[in-house]
CSV table of C-alpha atoms in Angstrom, one decimal:
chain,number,residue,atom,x,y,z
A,5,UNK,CA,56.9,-8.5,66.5
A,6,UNK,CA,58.9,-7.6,63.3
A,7,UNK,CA,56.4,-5.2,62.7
A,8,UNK,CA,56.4,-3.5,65.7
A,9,UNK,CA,60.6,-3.1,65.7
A,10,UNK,CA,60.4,-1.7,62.1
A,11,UNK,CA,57.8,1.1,63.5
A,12,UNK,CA,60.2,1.8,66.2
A,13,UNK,CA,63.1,2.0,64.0
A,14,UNK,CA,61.0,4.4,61.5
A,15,UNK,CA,60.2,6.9,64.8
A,16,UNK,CA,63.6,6.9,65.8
A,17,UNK,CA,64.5,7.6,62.3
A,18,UNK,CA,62.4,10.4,62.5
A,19,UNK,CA,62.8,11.9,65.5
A,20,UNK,CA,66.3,12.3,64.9
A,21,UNK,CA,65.9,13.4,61.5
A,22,UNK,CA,63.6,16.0,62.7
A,23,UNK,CA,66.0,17.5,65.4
A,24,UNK,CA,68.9,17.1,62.8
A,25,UNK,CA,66.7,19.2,60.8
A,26,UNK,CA,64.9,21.8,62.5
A,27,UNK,CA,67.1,23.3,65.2
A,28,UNK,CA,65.5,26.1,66.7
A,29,UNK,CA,65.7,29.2,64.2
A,30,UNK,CA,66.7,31.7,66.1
A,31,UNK,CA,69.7,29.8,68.1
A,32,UNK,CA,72.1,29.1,64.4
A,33,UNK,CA,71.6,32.9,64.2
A,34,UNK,CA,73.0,33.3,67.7
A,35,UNK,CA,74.7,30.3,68.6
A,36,UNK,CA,76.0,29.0,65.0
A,37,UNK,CA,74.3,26.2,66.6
A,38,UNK,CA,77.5,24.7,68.6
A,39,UNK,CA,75.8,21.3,69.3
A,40,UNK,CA,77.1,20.4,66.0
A,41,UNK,CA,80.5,22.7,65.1
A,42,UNK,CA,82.3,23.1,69.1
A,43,UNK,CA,84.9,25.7,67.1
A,44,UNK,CA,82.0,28.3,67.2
A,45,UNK,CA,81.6,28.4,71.1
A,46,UNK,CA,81.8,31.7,72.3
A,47,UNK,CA,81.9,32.8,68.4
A,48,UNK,CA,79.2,35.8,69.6
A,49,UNK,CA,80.6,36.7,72.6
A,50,UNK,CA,78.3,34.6,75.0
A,51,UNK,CA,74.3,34.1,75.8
A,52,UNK,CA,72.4,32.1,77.7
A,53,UNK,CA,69.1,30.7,75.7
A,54,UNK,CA,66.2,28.3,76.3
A,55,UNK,CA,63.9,27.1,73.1
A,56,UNK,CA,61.0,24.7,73.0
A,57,UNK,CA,59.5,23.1,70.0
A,58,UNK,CA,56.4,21.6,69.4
A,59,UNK,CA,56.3,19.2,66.4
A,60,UNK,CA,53.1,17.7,64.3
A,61,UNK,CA,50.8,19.8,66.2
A,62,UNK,CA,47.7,17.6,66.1
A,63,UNK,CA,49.3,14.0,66.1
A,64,UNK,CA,48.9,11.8,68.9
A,65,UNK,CA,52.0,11.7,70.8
A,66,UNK,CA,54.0,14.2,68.6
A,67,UNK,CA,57.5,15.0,69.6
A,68,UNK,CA,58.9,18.1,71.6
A,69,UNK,CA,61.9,18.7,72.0
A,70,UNK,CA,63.3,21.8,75.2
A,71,UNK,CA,67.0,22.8,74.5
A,72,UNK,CA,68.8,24.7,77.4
A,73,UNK,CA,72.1,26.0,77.1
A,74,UNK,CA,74.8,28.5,77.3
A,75,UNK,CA,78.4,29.7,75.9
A,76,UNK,CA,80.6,32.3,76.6
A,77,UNK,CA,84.6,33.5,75.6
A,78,UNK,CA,87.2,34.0,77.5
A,79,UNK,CA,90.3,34.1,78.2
A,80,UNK,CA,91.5,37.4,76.3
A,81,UNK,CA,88.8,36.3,73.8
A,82,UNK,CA,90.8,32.9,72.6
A,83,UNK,CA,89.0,30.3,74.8
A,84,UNK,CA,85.5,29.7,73.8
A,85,UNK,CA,83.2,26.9,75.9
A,86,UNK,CA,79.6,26.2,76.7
A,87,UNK,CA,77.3,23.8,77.5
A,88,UNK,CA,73.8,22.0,75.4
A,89,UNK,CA,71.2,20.4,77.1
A,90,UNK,CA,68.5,18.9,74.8
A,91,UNK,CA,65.4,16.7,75.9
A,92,UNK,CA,63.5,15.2,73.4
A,93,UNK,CA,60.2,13.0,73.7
A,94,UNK,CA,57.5,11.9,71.6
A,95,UNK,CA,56.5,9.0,69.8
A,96,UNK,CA,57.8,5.8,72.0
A,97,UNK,CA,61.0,7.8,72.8
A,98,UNK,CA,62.3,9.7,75.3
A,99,UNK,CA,65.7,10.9,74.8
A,100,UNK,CA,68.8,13.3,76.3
A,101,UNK,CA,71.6,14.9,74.8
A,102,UNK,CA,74.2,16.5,76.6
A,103,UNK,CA,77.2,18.5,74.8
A,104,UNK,CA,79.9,20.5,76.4
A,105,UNK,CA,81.8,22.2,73.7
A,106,UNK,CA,85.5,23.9,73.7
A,107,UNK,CA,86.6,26.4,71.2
A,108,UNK,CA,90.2,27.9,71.2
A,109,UNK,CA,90.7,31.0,68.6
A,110,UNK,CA,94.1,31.7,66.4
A,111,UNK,CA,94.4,35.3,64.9
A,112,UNK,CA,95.8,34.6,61.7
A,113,UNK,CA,95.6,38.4,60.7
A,114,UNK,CA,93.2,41.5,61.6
A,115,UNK,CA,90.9,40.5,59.5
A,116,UNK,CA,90.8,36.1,60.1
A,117,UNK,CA,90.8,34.0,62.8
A,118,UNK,CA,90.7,30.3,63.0
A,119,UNK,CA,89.1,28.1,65.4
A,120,UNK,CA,89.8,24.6,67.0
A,121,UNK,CA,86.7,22.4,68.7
A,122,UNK,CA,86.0,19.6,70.8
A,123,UNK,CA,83.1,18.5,72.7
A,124,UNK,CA,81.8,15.4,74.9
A,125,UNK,CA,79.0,14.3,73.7
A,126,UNK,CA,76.4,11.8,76.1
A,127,UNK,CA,73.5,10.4,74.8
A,128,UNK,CA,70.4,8.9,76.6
A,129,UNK,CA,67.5,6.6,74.9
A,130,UNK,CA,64.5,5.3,76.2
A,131,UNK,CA,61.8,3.4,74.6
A,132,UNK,CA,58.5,4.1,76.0
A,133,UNK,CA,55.6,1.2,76.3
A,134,UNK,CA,53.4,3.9,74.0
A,135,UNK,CA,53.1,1.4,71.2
A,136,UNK,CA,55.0,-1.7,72.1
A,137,UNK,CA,53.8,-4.1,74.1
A,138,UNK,CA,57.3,-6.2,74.5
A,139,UNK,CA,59.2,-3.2,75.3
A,140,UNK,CA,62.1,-5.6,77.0
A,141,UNK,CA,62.8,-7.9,73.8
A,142,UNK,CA,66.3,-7.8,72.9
A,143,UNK,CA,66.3,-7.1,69.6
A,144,UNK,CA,65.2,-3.5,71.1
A,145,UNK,CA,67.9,-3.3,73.1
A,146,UNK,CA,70.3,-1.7,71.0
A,147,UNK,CA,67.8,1.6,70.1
A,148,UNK,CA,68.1,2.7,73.7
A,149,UNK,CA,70.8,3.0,76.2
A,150,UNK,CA,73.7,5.7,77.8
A,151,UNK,CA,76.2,6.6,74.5
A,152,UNK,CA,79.1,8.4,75.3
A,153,UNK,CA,80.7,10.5,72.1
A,154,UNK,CA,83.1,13.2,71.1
A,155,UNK,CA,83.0,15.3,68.2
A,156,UNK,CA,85.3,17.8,66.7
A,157,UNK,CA,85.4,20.8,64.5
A,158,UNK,CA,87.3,23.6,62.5
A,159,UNK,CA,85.8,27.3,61.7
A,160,UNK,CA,87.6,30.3,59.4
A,161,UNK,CA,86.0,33.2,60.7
A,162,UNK,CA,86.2,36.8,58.8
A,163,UNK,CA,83.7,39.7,59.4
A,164,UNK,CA,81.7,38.3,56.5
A,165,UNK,CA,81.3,35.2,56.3
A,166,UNK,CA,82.1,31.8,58.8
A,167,UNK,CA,83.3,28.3,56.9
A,168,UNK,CA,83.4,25.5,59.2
A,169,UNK,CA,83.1,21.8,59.2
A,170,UNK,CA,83.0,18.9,61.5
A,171,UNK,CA,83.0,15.4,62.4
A,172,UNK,CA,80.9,14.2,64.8
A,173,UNK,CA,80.2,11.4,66.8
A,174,UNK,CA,83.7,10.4,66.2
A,175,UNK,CA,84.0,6.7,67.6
A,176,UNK,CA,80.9,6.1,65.8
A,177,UNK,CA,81.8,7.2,62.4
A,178,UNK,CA,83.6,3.9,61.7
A,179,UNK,CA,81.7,2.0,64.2
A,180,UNK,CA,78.0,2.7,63.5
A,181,UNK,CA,75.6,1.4,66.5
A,182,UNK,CA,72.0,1.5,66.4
A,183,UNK,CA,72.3,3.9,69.3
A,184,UNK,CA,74.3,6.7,68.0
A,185,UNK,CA,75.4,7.6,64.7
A,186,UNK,CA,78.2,9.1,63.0
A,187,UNK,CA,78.3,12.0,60.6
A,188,UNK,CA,80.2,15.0,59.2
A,189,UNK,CA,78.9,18.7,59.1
A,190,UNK,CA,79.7,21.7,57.3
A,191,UNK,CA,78.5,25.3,58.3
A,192,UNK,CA,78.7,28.1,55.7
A,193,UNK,CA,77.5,31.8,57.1
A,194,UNK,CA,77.1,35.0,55.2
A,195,UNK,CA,76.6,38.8,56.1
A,196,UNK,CA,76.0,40.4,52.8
A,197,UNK,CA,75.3,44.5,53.0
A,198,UNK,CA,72.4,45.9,51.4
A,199,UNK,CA,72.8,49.4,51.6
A,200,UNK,CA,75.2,50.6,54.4
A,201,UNK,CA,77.6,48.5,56.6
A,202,UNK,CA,74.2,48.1,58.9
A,203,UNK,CA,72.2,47.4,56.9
A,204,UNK,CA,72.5,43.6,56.1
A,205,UNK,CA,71.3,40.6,55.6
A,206,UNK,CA,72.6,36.8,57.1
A,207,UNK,CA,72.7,33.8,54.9
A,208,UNK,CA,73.7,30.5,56.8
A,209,UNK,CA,73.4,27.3,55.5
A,210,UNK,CA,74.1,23.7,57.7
A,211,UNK,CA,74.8,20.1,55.7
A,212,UNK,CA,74.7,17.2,57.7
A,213,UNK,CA,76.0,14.2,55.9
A,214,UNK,CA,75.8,10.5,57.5
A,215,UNK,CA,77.3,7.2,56.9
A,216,UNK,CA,74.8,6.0,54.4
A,217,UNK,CA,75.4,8.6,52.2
A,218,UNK,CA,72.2,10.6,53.4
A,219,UNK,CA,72.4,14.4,53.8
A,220,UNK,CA,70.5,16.7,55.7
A,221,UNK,CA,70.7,20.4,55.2
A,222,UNK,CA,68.8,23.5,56.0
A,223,UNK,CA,68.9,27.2,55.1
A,224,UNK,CA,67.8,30.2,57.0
A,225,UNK,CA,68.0,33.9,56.0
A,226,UNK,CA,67.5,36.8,59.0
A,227,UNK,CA,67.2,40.6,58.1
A,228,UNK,CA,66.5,43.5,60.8
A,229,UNK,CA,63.3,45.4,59.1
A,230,UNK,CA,63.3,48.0,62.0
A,231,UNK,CA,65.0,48.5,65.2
A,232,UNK,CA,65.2,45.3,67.5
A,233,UNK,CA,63.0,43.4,65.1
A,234,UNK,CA,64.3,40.5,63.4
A,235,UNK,CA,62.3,38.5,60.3
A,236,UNK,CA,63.8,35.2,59.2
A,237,UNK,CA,62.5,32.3,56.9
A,238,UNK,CA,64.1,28.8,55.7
A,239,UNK,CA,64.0,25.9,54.3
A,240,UNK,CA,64.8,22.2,55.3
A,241,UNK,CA,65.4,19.1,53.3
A,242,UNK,CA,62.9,17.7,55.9
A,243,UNK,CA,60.7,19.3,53.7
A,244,UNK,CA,59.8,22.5,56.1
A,245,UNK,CA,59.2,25.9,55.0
A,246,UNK,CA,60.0,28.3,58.0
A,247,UNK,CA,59.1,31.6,58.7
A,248,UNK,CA,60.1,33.6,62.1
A,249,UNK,CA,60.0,36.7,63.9
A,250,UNK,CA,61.7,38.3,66.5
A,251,UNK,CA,62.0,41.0,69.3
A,252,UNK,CA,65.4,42.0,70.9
A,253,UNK,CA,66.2,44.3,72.7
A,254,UNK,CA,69.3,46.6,72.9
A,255,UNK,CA,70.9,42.9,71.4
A,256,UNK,CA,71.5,41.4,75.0
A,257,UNK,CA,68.1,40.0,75.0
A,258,UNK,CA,65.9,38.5,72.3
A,259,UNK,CA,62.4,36.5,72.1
A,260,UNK,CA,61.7,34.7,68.9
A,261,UNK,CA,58.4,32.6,67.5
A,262,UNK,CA,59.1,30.4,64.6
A,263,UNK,CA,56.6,28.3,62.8
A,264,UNK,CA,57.2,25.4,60.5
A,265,UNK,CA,55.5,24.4,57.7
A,266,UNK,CA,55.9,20.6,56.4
A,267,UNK,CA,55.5,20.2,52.3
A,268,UNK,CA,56.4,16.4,52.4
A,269,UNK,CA,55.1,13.4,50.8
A,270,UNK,CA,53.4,12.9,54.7
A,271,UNK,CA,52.4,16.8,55.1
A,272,UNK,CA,48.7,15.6,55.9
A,273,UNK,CA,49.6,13.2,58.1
A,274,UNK,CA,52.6,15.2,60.5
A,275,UNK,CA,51.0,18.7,60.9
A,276,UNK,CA,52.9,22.2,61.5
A,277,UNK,CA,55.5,23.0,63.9
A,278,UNK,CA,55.8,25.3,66.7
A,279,UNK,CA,59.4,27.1,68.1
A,280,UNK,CA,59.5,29.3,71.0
A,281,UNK,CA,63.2,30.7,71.6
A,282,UNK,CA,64.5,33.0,74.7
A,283,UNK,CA,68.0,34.5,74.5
């Protein structure tokens, strides 16, 4: 039975490792990924997206994950707000996260602006009878279960660049469950001109720390070769190399295909990743 609660502790590990990790591409170049810094809602102006990823193509029972959302600014551009929906399943779990996040923007000057966040976070676990056979023992019964949450942030904002950082999963930063876990997050973005003020390319760069000391972080890069098309690449400390391309149109609406390419120490055992994003 030990054995089986250490293998359901190492997929949990993973799955969330792997969402921490892999976001969808396309969505921190759009979204600044407000799941994890609320102070960036609204930060673009407002869109409404849908991405689905399909993880370890090839592995029995790999995990997906579908994230549906939307955010928008208002209020003479100062009140920013949205909302996340992400389902994730695979393995012998089957989870839910729900995030409504609340920016509120400060001119400092023409040229700054600084941001305030907070967002309700719920959380939903559920172990599946996949690979355990005493899928009601106790000792499980922390690993799944409803999690309620908050989580705030702070962004500097300036034409070219965006530093934020953020603590999330706030009760649980000094009172770490098995559920839900604690952890800070710091968001650095980049435009950095090539040749004209349009010509440009985006650096952003995520680092997820958690209680234990552990860090997560991932880097993407995005450049516009032609009109309406979009290239992008990356890197994760999940050990994913990513490569992406994409097709907007008229920049209201955007399709995106991202694929994901694991180097790890398990590469032949988790296979590629697939990321399908509408915007």
């Amino acid at each position: 039975m030990k054995l089986k609660i250490y293998s359901i502790i190492f997929f949990v590990f993973l799955c969330v490792k792997s969402w921490a990790g892999t976001t969808p591409l396309f969505l921190y170049k759009y979204t600044e990924n407000v799941a994890l810094m609320p102070s960036l809602a609204g930060y673009n102006g407002g869109s409404i997206y849908l991405s689905h990823q399909l993880n370890y193509v090839g592995f029995e029972n790999s995990p997906s994950q579908t994230l549906l959302g939307f955010n928008m600014l208002k209020g003479k551009d100062r009140l920013g707000f949205g909302l996340n929906l992400m389902n994730q399943t695979g393995f012998s779990l089957d989870e839910m996260h729900v995030t409504i996040p609340i920016a509120y923007y400060v001119p400092l000057n023409q040229k700054l602006k600084l941001s305030f966040g907070l967002s309700a976070n719920y959380f939903n676990r559920q172990l599946t009878n996949q690979f355990i056979e005493d899928i009601d023992d106790p000792e499980l019964a922390n690993a799944q279960g409803g999690f309620y949450d908050m989580s705030f942030s702070t962004s500097l904002h300036h034409k070219s660049f965006i530093i934020g950082t953020a603590f999330n999963n706030l009760n649980t930063l000094t009172n770490e469950t098995q559920g839900l876990n604690g952890y800070f997050t710091t968001f650095i973005k980049a435009n950095i001109p090539l040749v004209n003020e349009y010509d440009r390319i985006e650096l952003a760069n995520t680092f997820i720390y958690d209680l234990n000391g552990d860090m997560i972080w991932n880097t993407q890069a995005f450049y516009e070769i032609i009109e309406n098309v979009i290239i992008g690449g990356g890197y994760s400390s999940n050990k994913s190399i990513i490569s992406s391309l994409g097709i907007s149109y008229k920049n209201r609406w955007l399709i995106g295909y991202g694929y994901y390419y694991n180097v790890g120490a398990f590469s032949s055992y988790f296979k590629n990743s697939h990321e399908l994003t509408l915007k």
